[in-house]
Tab-separated table of C-alpha atoms in Angstrom:
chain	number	residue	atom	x	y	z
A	22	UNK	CA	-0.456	-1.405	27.041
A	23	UNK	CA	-0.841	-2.844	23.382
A	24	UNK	CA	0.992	-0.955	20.690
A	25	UNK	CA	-0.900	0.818	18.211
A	26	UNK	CA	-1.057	-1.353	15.340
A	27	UNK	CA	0.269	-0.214	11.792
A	28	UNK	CA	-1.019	-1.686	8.599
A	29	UNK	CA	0.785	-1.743	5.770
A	30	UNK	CA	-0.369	-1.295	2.147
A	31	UNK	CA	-2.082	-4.513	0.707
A	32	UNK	CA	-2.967	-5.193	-2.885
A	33	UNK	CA	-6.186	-6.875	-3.845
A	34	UNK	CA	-6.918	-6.719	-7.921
A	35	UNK	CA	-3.817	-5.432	-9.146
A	36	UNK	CA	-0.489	-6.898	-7.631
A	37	UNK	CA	1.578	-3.927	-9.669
A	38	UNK	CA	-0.125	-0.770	-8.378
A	39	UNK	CA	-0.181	0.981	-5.193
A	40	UNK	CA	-3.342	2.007	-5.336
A	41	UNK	CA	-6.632	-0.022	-4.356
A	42	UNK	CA	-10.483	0.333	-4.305
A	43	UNK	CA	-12.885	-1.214	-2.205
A	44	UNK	CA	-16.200	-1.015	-0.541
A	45	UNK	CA	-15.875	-0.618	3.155
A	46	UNK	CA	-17.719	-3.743	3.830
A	47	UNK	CA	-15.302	-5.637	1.720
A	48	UNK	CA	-12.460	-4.018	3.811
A	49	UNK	CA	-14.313	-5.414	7.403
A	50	UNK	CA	-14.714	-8.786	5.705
A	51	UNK	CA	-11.236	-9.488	5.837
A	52	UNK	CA	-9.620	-8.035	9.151
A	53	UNK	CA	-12.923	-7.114	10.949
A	54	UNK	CA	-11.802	-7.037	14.536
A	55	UNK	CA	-8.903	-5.279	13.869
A	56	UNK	CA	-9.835	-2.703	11.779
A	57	UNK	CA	-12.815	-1.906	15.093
A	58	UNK	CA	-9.700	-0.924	16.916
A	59	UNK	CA	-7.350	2.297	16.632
A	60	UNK	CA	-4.737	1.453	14.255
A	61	UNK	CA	-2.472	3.816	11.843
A	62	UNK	CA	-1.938	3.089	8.184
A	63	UNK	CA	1.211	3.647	5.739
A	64	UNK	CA	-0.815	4.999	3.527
A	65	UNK	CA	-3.306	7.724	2.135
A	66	UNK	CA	-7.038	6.531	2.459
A	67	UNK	CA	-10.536	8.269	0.605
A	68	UNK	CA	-13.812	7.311	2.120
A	69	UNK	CA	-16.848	8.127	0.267
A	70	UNK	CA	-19.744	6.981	2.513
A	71	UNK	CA	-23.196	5.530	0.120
A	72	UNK	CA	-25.671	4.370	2.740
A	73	UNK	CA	-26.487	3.717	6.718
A	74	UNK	CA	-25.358	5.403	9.609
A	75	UNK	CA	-22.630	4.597	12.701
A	76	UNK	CA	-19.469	6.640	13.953
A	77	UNK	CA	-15.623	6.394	12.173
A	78	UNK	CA	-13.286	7.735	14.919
A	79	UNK	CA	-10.118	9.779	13.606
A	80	UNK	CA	-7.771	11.324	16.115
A	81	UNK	CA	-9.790	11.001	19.043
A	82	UNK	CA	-13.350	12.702	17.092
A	83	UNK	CA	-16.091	10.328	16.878
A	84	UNK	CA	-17.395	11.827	13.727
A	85	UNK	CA	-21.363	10.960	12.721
A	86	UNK	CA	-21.277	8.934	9.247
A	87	UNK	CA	-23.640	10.044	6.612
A	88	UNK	CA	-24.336	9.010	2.933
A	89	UNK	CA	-23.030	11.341	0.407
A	90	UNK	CA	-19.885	12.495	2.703
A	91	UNK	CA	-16.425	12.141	2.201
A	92	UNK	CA	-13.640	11.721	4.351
A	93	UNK	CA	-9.758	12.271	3.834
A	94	UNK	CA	-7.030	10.036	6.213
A	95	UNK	CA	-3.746	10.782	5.872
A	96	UNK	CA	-0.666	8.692	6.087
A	97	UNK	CA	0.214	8.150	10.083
A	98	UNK	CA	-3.416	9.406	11.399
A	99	UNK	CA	-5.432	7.039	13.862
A	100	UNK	CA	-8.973	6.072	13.129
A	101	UNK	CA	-11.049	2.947	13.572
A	102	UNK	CA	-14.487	1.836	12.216
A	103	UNK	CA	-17.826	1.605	14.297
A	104	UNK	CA	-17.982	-2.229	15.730
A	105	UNK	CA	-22.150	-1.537	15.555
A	106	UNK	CA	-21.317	0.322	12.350
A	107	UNK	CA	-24.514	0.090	9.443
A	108	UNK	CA	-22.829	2.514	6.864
A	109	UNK	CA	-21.050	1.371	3.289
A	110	UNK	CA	-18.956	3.427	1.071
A	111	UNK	CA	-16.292	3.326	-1.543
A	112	UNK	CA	-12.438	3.305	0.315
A	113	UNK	CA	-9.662	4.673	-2.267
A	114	UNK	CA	-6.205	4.004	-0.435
A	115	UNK	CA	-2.902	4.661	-2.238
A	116	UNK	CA	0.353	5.014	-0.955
A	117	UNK	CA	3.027	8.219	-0.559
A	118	UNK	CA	5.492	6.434	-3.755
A	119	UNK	CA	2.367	5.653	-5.822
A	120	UNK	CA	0.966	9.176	-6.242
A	121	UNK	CA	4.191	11.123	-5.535
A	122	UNK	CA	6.197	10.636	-8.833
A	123	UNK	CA	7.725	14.083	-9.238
A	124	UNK	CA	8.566	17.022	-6.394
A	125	UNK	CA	5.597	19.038	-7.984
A	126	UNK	CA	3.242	16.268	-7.095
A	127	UNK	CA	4.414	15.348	-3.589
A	128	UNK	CA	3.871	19.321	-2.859
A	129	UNK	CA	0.868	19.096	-4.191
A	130	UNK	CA	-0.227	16.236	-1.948
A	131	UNK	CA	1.611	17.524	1.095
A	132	UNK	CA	0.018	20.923	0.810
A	133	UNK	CA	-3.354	19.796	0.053
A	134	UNK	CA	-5.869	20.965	2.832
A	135	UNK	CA	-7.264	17.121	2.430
A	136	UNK	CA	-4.695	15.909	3.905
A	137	UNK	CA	-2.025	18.113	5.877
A	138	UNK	CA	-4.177	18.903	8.533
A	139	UNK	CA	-4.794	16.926	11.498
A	140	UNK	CA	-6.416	19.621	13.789
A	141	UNK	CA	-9.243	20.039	10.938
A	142	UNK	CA	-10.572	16.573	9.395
A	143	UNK	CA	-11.629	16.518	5.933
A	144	UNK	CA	-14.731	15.329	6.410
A	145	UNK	CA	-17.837	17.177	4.769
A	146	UNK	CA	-20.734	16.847	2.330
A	147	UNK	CA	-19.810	16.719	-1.258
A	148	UNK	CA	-23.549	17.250	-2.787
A	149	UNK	CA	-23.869	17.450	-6.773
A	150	UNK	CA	-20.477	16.233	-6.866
A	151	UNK	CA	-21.537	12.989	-5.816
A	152	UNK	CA	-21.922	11.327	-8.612
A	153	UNK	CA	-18.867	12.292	-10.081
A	154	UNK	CA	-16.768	10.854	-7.321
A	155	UNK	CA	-18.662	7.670	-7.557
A	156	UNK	CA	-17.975	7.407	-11.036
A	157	UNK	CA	-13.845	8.103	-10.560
A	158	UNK	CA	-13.942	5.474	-7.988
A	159	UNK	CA	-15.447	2.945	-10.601
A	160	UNK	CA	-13.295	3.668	-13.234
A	161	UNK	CA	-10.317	3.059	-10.637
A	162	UNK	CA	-12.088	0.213	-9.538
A	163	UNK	CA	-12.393	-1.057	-13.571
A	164	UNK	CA	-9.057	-0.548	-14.248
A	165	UNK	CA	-7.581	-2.008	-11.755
A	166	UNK	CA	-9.124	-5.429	-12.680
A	167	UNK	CA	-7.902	-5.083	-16.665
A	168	UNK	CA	-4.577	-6.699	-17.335
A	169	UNK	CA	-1.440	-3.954	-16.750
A	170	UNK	CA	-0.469	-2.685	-19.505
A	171	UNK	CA	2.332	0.534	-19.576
A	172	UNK	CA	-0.231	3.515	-19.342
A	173	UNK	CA	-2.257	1.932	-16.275
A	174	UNK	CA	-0.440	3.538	-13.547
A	175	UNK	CA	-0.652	6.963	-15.419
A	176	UNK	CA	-4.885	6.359	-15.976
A	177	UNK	CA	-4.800	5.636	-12.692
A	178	UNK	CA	-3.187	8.450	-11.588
A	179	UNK	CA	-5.514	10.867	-13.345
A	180	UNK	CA	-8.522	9.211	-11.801
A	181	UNK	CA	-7.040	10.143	-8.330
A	182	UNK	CA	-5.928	13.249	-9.219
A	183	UNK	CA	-9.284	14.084	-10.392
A	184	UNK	CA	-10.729	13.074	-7.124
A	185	UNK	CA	-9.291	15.187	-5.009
A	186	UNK	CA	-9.312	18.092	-7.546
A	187	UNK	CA	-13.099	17.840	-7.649
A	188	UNK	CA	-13.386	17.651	-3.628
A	189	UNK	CA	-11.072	20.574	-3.307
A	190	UNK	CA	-13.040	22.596	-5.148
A	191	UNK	CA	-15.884	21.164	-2.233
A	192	UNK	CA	-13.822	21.821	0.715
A	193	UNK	CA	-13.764	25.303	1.833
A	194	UNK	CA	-13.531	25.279	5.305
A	195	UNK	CA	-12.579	29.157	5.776
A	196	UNK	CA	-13.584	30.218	1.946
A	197	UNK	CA	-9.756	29.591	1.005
A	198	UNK	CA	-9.745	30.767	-2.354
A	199	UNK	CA	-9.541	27.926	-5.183
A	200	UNK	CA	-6.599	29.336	-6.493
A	201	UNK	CA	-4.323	29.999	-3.438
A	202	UNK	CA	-2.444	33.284	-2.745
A	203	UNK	CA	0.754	33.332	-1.333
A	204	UNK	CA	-0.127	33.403	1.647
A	205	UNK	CA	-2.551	30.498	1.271
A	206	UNK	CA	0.650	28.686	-0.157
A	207	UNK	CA	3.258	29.565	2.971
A	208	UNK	CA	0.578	28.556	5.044
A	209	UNK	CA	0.451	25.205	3.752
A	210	UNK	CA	4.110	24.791	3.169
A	211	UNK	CA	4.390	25.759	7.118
A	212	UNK	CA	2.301	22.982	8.155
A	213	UNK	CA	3.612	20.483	5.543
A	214	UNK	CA	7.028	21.227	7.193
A	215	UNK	CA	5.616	20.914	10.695
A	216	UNK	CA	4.119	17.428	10.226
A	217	UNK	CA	7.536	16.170	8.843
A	218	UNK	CA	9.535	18.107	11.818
A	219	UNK	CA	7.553	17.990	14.279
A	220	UNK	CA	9.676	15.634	16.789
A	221	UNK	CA	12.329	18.026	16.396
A	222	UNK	CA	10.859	20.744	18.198
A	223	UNK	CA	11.104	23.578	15.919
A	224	UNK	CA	10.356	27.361	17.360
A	225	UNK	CA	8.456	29.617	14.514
A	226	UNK	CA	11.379	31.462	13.693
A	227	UNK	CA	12.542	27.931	12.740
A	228	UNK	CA	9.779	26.974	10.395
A	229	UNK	CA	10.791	30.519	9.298
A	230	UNK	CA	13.861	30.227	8.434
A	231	UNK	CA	13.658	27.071	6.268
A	232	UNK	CA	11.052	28.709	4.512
A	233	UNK	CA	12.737	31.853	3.526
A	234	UNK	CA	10.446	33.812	5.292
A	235	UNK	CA	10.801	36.053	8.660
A	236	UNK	CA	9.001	35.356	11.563
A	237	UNK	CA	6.318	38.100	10.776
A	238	UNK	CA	5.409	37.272	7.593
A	239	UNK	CA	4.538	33.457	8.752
A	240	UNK	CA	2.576	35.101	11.606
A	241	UNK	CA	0.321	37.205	9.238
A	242	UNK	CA	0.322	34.780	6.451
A	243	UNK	CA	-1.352	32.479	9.532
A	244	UNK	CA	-3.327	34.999	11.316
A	245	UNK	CA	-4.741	36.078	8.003
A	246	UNK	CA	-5.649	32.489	6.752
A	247	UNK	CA	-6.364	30.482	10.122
A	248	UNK	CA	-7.257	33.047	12.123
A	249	UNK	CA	-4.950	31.784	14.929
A	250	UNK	CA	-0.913	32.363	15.444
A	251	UNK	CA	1.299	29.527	14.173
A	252	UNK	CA	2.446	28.894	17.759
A	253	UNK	CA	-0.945	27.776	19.039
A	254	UNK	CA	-1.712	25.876	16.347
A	255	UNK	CA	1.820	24.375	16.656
A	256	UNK	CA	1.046	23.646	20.273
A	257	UNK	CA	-2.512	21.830	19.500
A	258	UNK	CA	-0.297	19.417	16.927
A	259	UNK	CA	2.231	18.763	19.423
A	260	UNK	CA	-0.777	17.813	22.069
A	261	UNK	CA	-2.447	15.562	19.651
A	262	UNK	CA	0.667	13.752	19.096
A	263	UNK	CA	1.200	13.309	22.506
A	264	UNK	CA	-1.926	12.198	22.813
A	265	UNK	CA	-1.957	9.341	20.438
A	266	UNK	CA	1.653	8.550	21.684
A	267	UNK	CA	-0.008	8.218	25.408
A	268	UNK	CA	-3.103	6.392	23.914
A	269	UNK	CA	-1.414	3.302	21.329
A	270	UNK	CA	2.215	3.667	22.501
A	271	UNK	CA	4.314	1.427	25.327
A	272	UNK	CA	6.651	4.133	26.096
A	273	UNK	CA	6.839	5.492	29.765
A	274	UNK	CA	6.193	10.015	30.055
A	275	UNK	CA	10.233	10.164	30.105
A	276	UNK	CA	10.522	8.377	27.341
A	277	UNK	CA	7.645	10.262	25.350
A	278	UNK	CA	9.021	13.607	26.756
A	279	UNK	CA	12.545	12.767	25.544
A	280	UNK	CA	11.080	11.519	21.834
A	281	UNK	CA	9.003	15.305	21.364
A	282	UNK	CA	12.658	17.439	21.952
A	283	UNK	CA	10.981	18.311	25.702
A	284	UNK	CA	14.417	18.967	27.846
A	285	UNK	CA	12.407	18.468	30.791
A	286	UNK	CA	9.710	15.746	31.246
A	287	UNK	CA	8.271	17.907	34.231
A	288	UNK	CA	7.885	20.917	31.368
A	289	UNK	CA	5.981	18.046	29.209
A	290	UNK	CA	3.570	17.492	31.809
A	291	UNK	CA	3.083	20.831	32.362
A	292	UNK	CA	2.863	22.055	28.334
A	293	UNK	CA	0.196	18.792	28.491
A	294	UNK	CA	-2.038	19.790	31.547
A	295	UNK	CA	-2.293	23.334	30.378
A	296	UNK	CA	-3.898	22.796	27.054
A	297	UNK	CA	-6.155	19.879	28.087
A	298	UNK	CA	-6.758	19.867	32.076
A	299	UNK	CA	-5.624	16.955	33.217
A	300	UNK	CA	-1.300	15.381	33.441
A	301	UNK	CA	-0.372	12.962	30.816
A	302	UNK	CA	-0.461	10.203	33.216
A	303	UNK	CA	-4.269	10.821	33.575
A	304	UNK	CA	-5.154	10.661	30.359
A	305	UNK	CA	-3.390	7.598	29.949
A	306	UNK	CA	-5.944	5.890	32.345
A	307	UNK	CA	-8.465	6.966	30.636
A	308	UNK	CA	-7.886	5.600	27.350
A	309	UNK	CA	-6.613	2.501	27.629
A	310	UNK	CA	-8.837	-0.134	25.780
């Protein structure tokens, strides 16, 4: 089995900033058969479709491309374009260091529901806000090409920031309230934590802990604002990680088990088979390309 392939960030007008802009069709044109295949990236990635139709696959969900939409990657997901694809967009992608200058603005990004959940895509209609996205993503794209100069990477900067301000205010997938309770907040912070400990293995009353919290103040806080306990939604991360470790990864069930904190690889195949049907084995076979 190949392994998954990870691209790194690559600059195109500006060899200074970590931040890019591109049409999509200008992203095929240079690596086209290997962006058709599952690959990861090291970085953050905007799509804002403009025209045609075809399927962009994230995490295993085929999901139907349509002008007008936008659609958030984050760092470490798995997607790959439509080989047959007809659709164009704008692509912002910009990396972790670039937007993350201060500990107020990596929480920011980190708790942002456009990127720090895996189990529900960003990926929606933005409507009169179109317009307004397309015209952040040409001011990126103008500044880019002018010569640096020492307030570029702060213009720059406000032009994303904007962008995913704007489609926040869009994205309201259980009428989370634009400005976030407390429990809105610890919900966020929960999953942040859970995508950056997740190999560890971490009960609730973990996550708990290291957020100052007990247990059944996490499990309202969820309940309240998912509408699920954080153990099953837990669970359904840990699955889709095994899943793309089974899918673009080399590494035998034992040594997947071992990697995840499972103490017993016959307890992996078991957690795996209950949530999804079939043994991790078996799902390997049916996704190998």
């Amino acid at each position: 089995m190949d392994e998954l392939i990870r691209y790194p960030f690559l600059h195109t007008f500006n060899p200074i900033q970590k931040i890019n802009a591109t049409t999509i069709k200008e992203r095929l044109s240079r690596k086209p058969h290997q962006l058709f295949l599952p690959h990861r990236t090291d970085f953050y990635m905007i799509f804002l479709f403009t025209e045609g139709n075809g399927k962009h696959c994230v995490d295993f969900h085929p999901l139907s491309v349509k002008p007008k939409n936008i659609l958030f990657i984050s760092k470490g997901q798995v997607h790959n374009f439509d080989e047959k694809e007809t659709y164009d967009g704008n692509t912002v992608v910009f990396t972790e260091e670039f937007f993350c200058r201060t500990e107020d603005e990596r929480a920011f990004l980190h708790h942002s529901p456009l990127f720090n959940d895996p189990l529900q895509l960003a990926y929606f209609e933005v409507g009169e806000r179109y317009q307004e996205l397309e015209t952040l993503y040409n001011l990126i794209i103008a500044e880019l090409k002018r010569p640096t100069h020492p307030n570029q990477a702060q213009i720059l900067h406000n032009y994303l920031y904007n962008m995913i301000l704007v489609t926040e205010l869009v994205y309201q997938p259980r009428k989370i309230q634009v400005i976030p309770n407390r429990q809105q907040v610890l919900v966020s912070e929960f999953k942040s934590l859970a995508n950056e400990f997740l190999y560890e293995h971490w009960s609730v009353d973990n996550y708990a802990e290291k957020l100052n919290v007990s247990s059944r103040t996490l499990q309202t806080a969820f309940s309240v604002i998912e509408g699920i306990s954080p153990k099953l939604w837990l669970n359904e991360r840990l699955c889709l990680e095994i899943k793309r470790l089974l899918t673009f990864e080399s590494k035998t069930i034992n040594e997947i088990s071992f990697l995840l904190g499972f103490k017993e690889a016959s307890y992996f195949v078991k957690f795996f088979k209950t949530r999804t049907g079939i043994t991790p084995s078996e799902f390997r076979k049916t996704r190998q390309f």
